[in-house]
Coordinates of C-alpha atoms and ligand atoms in Angstrom, one line a residue:
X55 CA -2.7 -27.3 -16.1
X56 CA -4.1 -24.0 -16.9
X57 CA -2.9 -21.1 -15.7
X58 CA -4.8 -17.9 -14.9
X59 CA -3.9 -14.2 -15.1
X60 CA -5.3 -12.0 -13.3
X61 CA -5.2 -8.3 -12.5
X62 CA -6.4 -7.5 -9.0
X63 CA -7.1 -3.3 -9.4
X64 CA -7.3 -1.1 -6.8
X65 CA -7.3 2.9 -7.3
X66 CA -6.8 5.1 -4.5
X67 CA -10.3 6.2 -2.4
X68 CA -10.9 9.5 -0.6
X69 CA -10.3 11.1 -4.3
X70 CA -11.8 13.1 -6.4
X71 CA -13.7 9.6 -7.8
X72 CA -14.9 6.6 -6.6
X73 CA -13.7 3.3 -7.9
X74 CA -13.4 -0.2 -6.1
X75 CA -13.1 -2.8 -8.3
X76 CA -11.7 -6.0 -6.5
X77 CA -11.8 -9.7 -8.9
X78 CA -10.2 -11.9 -6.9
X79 CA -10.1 -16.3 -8.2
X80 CA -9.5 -18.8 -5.8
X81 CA -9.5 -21.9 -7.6
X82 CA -9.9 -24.3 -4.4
X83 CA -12.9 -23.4 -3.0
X84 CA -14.3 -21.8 -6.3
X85 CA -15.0 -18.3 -5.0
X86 CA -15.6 -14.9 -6.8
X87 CA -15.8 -11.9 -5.1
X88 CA -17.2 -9.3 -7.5
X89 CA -17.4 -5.4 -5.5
X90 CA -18.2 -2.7 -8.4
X91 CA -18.6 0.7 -7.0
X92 CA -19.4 3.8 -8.9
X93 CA -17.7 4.7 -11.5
X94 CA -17.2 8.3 -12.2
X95 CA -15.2 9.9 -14.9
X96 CA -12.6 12.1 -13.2
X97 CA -12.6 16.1 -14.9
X98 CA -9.9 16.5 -17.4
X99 CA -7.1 18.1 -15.9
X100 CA -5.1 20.4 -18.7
X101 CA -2.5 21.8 -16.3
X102 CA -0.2 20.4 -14.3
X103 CA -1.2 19.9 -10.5
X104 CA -2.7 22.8 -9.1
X105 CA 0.1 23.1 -6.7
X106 CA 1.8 25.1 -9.8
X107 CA -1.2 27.1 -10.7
X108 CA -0.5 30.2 -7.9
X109 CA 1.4 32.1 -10.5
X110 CA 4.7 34.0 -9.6
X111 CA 8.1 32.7 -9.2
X112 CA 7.9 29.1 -7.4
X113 CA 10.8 28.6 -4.5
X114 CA 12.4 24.7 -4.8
X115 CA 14.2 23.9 -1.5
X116 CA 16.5 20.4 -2.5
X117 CA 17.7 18.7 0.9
X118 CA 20.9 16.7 -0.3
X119 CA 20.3 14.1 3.0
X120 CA 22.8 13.3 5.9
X121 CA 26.6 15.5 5.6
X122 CA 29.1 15.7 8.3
X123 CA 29.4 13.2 10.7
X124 CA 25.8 12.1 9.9
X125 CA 27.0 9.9 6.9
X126 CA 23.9 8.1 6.0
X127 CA 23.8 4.4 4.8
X128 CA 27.0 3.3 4.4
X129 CA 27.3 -0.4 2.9
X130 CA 28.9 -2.1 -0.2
X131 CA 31.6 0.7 -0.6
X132 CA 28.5 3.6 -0.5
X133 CA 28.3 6.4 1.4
X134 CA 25.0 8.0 1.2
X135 CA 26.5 11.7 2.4
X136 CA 28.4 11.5 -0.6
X137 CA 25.8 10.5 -3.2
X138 CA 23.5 12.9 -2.2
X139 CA 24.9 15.6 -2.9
X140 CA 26.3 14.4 -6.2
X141 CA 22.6 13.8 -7.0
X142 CA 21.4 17.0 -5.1
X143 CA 23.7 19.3 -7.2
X144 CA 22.8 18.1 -10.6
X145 CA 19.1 18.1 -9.8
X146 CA 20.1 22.0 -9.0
X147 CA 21.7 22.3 -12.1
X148 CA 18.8 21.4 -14.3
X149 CA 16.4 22.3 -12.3
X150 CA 17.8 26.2 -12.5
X151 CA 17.7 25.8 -16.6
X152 CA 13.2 26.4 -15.8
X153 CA 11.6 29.3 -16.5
X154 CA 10.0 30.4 -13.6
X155 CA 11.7 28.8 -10.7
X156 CA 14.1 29.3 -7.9
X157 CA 15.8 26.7 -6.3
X158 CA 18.2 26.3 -3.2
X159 CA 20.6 23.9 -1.7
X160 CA 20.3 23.1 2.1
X161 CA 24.1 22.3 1.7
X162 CA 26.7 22.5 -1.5
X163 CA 29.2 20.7 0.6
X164 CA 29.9 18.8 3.7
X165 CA 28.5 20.4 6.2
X166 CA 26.2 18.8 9.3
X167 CA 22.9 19.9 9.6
X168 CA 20.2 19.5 11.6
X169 CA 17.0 18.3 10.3
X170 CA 14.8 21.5 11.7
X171 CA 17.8 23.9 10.3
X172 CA 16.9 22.4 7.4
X173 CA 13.2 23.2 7.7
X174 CA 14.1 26.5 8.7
X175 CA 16.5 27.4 5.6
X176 CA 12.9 26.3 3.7
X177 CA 11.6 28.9 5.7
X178 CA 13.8 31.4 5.3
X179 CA 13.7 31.4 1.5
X180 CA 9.6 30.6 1.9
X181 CA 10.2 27.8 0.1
X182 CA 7.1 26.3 -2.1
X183 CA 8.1 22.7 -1.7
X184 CA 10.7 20.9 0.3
X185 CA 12.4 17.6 -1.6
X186 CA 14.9 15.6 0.6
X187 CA 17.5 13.4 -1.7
X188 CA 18.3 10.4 0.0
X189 CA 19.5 6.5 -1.1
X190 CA 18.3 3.6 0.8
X191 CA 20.0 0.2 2.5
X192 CA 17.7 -2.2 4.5
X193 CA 18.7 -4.7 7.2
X194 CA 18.9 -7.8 6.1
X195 CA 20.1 -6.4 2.6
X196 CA 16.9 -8.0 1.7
X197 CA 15.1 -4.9 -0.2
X198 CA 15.6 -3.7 -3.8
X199 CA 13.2 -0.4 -5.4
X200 CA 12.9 3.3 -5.1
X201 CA 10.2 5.0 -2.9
X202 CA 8.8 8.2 -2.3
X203 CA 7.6 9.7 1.6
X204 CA 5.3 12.0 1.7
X205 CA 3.1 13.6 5.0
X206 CA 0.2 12.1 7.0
X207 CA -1.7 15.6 6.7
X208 CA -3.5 16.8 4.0
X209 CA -2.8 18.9 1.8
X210 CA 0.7 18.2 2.2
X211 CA 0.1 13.9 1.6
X212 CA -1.6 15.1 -2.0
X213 CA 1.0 17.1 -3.1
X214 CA 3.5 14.5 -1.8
X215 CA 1.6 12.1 -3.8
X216 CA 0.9 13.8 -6.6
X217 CA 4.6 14.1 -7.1
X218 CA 5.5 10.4 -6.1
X219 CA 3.0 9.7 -9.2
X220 CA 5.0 12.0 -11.4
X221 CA 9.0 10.7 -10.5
X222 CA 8.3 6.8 -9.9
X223 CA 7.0 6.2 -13.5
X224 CA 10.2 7.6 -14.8
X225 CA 12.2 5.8 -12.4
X226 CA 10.4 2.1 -13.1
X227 CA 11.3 3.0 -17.2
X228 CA 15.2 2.9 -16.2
X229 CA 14.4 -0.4 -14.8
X230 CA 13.5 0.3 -11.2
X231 CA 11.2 -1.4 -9.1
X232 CA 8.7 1.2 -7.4
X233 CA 7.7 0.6 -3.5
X234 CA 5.1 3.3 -3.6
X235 CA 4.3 6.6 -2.6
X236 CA 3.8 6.0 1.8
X237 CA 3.7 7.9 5.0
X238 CA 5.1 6.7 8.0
X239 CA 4.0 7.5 11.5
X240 CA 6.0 7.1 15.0
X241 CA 4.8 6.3 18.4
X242 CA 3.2 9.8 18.8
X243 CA 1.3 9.8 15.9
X244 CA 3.6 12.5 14.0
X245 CA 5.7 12.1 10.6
X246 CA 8.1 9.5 11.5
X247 CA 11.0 11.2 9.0
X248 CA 12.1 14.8 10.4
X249 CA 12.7 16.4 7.5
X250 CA 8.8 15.8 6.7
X251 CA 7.7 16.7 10.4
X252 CA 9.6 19.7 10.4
X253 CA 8.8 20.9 6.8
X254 CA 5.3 20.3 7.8
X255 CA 5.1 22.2 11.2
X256 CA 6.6 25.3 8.9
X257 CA 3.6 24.9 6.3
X258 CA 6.3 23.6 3.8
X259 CA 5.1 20.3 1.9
X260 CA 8.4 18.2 1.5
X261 CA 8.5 14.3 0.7
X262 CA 11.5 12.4 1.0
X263 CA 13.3 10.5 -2.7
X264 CA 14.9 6.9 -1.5
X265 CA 16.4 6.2 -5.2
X266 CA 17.2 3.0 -4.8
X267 CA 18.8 0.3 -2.1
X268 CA 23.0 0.5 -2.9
X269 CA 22.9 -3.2 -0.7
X270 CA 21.2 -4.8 -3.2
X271 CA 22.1 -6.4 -6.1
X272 CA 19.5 -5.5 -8.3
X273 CA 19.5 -2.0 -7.3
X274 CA 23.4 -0.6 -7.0
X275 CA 23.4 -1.1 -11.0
X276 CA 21.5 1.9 -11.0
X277 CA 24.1 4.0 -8.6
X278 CA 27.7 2.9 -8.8
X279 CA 29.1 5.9 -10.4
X280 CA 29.2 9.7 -9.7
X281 CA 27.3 9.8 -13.9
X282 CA 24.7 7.7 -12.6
X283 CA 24.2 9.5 -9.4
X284 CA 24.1 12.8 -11.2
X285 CA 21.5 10.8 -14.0
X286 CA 18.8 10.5 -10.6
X287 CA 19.3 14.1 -10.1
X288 CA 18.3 15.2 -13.6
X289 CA 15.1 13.0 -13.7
X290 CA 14.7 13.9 -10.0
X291 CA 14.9 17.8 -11.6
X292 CA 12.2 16.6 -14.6
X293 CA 9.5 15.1 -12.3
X294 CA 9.9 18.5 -10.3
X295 CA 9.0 20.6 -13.5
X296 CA 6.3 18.5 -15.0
X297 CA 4.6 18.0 -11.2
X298 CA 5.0 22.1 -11.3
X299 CA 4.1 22.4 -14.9
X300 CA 7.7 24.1 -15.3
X301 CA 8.8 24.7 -19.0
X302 CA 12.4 25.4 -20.3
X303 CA 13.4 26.8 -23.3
X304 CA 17.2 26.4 -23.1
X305 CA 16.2 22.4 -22.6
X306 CA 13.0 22.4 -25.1
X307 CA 10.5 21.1 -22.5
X308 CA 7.4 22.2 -22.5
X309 CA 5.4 21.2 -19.5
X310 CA 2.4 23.9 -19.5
X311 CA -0.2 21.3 -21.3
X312 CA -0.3 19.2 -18.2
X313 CA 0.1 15.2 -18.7
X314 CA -0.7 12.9 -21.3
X315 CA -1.0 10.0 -19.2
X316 CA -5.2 9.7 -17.9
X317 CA -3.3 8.3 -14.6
X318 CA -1.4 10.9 -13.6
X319 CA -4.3 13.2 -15.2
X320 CA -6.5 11.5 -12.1
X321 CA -3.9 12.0 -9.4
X322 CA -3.8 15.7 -10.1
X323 CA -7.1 16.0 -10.1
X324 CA -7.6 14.5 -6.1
X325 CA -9.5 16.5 -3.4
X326 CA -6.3 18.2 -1.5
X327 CA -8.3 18.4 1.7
X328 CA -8.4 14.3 1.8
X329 CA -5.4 12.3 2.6
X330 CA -4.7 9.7 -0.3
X331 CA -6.1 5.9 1.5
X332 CA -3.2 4.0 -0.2
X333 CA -0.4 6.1 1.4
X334 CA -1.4 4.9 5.0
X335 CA 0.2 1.9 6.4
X336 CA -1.2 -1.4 6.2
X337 CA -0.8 -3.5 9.3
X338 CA -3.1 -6.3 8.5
X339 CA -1.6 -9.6 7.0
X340 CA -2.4 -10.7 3.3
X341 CA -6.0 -12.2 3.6
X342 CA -5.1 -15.2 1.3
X343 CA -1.8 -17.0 0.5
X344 CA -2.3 -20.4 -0.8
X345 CA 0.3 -22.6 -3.6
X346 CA -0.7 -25.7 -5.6
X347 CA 1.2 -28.4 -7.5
X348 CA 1.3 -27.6 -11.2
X349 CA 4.2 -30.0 -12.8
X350 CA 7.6 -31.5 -11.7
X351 CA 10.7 -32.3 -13.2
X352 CA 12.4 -34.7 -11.4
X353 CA 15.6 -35.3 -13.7
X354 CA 15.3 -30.9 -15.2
X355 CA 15.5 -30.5 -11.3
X356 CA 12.1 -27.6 -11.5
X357 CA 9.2 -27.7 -9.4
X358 CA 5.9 -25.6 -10.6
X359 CA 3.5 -24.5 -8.7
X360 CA 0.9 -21.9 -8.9
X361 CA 0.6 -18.9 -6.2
X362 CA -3.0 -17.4 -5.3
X363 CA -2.8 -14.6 -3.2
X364 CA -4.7 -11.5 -2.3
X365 CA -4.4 -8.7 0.0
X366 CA -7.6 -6.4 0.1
X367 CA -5.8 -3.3 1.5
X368 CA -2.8 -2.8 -0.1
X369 CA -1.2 -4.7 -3.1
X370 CA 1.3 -7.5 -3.2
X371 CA 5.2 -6.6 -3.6
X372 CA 7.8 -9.4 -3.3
X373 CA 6.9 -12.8 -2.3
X374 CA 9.7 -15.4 -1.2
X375 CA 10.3 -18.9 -1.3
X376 CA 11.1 -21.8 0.7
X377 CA 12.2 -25.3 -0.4
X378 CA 12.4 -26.3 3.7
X379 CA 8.6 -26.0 4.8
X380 CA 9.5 -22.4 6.0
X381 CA 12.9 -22.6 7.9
X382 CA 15.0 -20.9 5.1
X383 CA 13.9 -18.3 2.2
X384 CA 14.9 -17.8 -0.6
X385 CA 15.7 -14.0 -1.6
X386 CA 13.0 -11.3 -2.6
X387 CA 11.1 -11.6 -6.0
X388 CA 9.3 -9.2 -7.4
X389 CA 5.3 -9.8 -7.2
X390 CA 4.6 -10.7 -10.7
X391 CA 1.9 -7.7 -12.2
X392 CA 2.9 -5.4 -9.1
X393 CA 2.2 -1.7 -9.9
X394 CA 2.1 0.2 -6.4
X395 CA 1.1 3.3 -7.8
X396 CA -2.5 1.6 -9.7
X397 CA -2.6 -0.3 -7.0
X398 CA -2.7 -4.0 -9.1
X399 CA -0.9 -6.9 -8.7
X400 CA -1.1 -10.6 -10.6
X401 CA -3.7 -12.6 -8.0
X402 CA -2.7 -16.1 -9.1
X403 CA 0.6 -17.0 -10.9
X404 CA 2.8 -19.8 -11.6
X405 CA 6.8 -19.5 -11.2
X406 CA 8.9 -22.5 -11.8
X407 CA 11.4 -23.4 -9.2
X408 CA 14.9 -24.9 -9.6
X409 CA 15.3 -27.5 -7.1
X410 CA 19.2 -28.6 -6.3
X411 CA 19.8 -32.2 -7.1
X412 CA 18.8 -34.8 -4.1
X413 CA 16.2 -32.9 -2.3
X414 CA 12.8 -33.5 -1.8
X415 CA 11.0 -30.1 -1.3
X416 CA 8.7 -28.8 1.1
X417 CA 7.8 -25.6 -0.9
X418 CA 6.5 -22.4 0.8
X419 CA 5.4 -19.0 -0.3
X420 CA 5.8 -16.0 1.8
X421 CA 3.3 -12.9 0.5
X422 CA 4.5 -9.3 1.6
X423 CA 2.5 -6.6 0.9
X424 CA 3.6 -3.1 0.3
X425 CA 3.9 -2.1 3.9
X426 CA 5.7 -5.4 4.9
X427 CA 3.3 -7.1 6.4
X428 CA 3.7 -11.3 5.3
X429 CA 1.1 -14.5 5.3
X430 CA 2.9 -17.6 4.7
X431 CA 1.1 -19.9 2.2
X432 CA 0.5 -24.1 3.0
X433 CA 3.4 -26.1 2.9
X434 CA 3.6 -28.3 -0.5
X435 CA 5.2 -31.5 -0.3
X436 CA 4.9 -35.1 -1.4
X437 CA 7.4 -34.5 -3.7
X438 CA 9.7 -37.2 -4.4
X439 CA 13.9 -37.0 -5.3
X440 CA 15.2 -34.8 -7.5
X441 CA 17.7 -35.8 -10.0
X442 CA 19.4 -35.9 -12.9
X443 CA 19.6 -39.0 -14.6
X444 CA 22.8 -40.5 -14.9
X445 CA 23.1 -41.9 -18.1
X446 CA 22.8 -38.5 -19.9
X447 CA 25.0 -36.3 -17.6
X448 CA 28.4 -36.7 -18.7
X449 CA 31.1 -33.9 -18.0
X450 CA 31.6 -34.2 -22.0
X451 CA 28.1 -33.1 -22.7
X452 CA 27.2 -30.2 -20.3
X453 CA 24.4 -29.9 -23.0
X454 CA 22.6 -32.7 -22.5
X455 CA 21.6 -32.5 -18.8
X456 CA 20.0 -29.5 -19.6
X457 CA 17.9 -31.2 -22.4
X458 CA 16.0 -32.6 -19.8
X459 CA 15.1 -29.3 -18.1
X460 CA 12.0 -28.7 -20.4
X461 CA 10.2 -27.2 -18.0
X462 CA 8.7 -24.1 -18.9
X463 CA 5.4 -24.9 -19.2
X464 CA 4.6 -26.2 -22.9
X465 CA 0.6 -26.1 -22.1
X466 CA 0.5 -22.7 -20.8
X467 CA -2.0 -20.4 -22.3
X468 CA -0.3 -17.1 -21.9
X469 CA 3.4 -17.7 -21.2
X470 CA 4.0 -14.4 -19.7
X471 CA 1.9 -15.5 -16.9
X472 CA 4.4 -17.7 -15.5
X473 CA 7.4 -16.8 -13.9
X474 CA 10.8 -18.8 -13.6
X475 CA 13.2 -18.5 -10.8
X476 CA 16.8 -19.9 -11.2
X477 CA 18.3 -20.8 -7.4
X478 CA 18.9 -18.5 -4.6
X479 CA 21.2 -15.9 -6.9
X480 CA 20.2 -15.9 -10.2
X481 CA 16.7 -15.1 -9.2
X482 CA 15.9 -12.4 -11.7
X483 CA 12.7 -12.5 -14.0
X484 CA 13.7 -13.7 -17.2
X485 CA 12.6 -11.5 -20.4
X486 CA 10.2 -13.3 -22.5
X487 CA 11.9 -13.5 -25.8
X488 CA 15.3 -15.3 -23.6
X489 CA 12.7 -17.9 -22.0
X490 CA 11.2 -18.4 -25.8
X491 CA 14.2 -18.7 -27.2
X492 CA 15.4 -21.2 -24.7
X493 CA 12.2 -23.6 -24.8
X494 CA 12.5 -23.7 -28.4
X495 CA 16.5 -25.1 -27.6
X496 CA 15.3 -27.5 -25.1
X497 CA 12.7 -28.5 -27.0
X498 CA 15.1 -29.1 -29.9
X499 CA 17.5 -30.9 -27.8
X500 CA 14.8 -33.3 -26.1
X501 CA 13.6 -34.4 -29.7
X502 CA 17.7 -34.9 -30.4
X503 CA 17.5 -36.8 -26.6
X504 CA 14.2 -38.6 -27.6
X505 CA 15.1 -39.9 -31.4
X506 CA 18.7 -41.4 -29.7
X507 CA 16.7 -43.3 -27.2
X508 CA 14.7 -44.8 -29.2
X509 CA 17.3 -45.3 -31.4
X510 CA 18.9 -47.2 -28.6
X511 CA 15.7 -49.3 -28.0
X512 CA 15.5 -50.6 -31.4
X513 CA 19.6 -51.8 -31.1
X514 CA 18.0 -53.1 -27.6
X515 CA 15.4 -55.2 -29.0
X516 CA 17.1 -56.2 -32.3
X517 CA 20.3 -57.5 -30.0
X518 CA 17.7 -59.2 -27.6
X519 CA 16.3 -61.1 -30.3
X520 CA 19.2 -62.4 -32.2
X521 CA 20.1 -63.7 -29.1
X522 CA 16.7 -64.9 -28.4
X523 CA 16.9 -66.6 -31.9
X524 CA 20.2 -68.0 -31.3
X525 CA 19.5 -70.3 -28.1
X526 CA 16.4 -71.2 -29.7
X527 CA 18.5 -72.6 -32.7
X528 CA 21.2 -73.8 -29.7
X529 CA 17.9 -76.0 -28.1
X530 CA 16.9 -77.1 -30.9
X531 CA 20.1 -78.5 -32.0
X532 CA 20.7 -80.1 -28.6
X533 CA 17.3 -81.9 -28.8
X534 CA 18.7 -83.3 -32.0
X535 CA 21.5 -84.5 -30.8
Ligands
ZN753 ZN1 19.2 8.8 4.1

């Protein structure tokens, strides 16, 4: 079976530029929807954003979230009220080391405040920019990635975005994944998060930092110590500078020649008086979810199957799994190709399943997009039993069971295509040179597995035979006699 890559690529409209491009492959019916709008070059940006560019002394407000008896998130041993200001004070710290910048605390220790004292401190100190610190916890301890909020109102949604743009790069390249740059609206209409609404009604821009989710386990890695907590507040304290085209000579930045990257060159280039189309919420389901047999492995216990998916609003972020037709799922993946920033996500994909021993699967995919909203895929079945065969497992030779787990696609095209998820835990994408280096054992041990078979066969036969030859002799002797 083939696979297919594809990039589904999506850029932000109501900016400066207009470009749609949408290539989405459904193999089953064969369609191709093909929408190319025009494309126009945006102006090369050589400064920073413009939200720098007033001259004079810019005023940083940093918001270390929660204190007092507002504690914040508090799972897994974490208490948000804690880390924030462990991340809020070193983001002070190295944020002060600029030329050209003043910044305050809204709180050095802990101390309760309200969300519009908070806003009014801004005021007070006519802050520039408002930049809450906050870590995240979900749930159903379901959700892993950092995020940025920003406002629903323009300008304030640009500059929010414009500086989402410039921290979540940074924070993907420790490892993170990146939810997006969003606003959030409540019943009324208004900025769902206070310290945004607030900011906001003051004619302060402020955007809210969720660093990561400390209930997760792919996430608390990034947050379990005071040095990594302090870490987020100096690239927290980086991404300020280069979004204000900040420069320090004590720290040998230099940040006046705007950025390198043609992205982020775009993003500061965006019309301030539109809001940015891919921070607004999503409410409508993914338009296609749909999963095919690929392969099995009944004795390497893997099922895989190939996921096509597309969402026309809003690209794809985690997709689950169910090997129950739907009743249970499996936790959160990644969506393979998923960049929320571009706006591009990996359309059809395969991902290999471990399936436990003795079940026959009913396989599922659930598809979220970035704002949540999920489409459930067809139910695949007509699988049979999984299981190992018995003659090779032996609890001698741990080894050999595996030998027969060969399952990572030998025929595929372009490897890194294909995705392989190891049970419910274990669920993390694999790097590519691990998964090479494994198929090369497996394949190595399956020749080993193969050659003593046949091995065995030839024993079989040649046994078979002698015997074979013996009665015949036997018979013949007794018709003598
Ligand atoms: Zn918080």
């Amino acid at each position: 079976m083939r696979s297919f890559r594809r990039i589904q690529n999506r850029f932000p409209t109501g900016t400066g530029f207009s470009h749609l491009f949408m290539n989405i492959f459904i193999k089953i019916p064969a369609m191709l929807v093909l929408l190319t709008g025009l494309l126009v070059s945006p102006p090369f940006s050589a400064a920073a954003s413009d939200f720098g560019q007033g001259g004079g002394e810019i005023v940083v407000v940093i918001d270390p979230g929660h204190g007092g008896d507002n504690e914040g998130t508090k799972e897994n041993g974490f208490c948000e009220k804690e880390m924030t200001l462990v991340t809020a004070l070193a983001l002070y710290e190295r944020l002060s080391q600029y030329e050209g910048v003043t910044v305050y605390l809204t709180r050095v220790d802990d101390t309760k405040l309200s969300l519009a004292q908070r806003a009014a401190f801004a005021k007070a100190v006519e802050a520039d920019f408002l930049f809450s610190i906050h870590y995240n916890a979900s749930e159903n301890h379901e959700l892993f990635g950092s995020e940025v909020w920003v406002p629903l109102e323009a300008p304030y949604n640009v500059y929010g975005y414009q500086f989402g743009c410039t921290l979540l790069p940074a924070l993907r390249e420790k490892g993170l994944f990146i939810r997006g740059v969003k606003t959030r609206r409540n019943d009324r209409g208004t900025d769902y998060y206070g310290i945004i609404r607030e900011s906001v009604a003051l004619d302060i821009p402020a955007v809210i930092i969720e660093h990561c989710h400390v209930d997760e386990v792919r996430d608390y890695p990034y947050c379990d110590s005071p040095e990594k907590q302090q870490d987020f507040g100096y690239e927290d304290a980086d991404a300020i500078a280069r979004f204000l085209g900040l420069s320090s000579s004590s720290l040998g930045i230099d940040n006046s020649g705007g950025p390198k990257d043609p992205f982020l060159q775009e993003v500061y280039a965006f019309d301030t008086s539109k809001v940015v189309a891919s921070t607004l919420i999503d409410t409508t389901a993914p338009e296609i979810c749909g999963v095919e047999h690929v392969s099995e492995d009944y004795e390497g216990l893997r099922a895989t199957i190939q996921v096509t998916a597309a969402d026309y609003d809003s690209p794809l972020m985690y997709y689950d799994y169910s090997l129950d037709g739907g009743t249970t799922y499996s936790p959160r993946q990644p969506w393979p190709g998923c960049d929320t920033l571009t706006g591009e996500y990996q359309d059809v994909f395969q991902v290999t399943l471990d399936i436990p021993e003795g079940v026959i699967p009913s396989i599922r995919i659930r598809a979220y997009n970035q704002y949540e909203a999920t489409a459930e895929s067809n139910i695949l079945d007509g699988y049979g039993v999984f299981r190992r065969p018995e003659t090779v497992t032996s609890p001698g030779e741990p080894e050999s069971a595996e030998a027969w787990g060969s399952a990572v696609h030998p025929d595929s095209p372009d490897p890194s295509a294909s995705t392989e998820v190891h049970g419910w835990l274990g669920a993390h994408g694999e790097t590519q040179p691990e998964e090479e280096e494994e198929k090369n054992l497996r394949m190595r041990d399956f020749l080993l597995v193969s050659l003593l078979a046949a091995a065995v066969l030839v024993a079989l036969t040649l046994v078979v035979q002698i015997l074979q030859s013996a009665r015949r002799r036997r018979n013949r002797y007794n018709r003598k006699r």
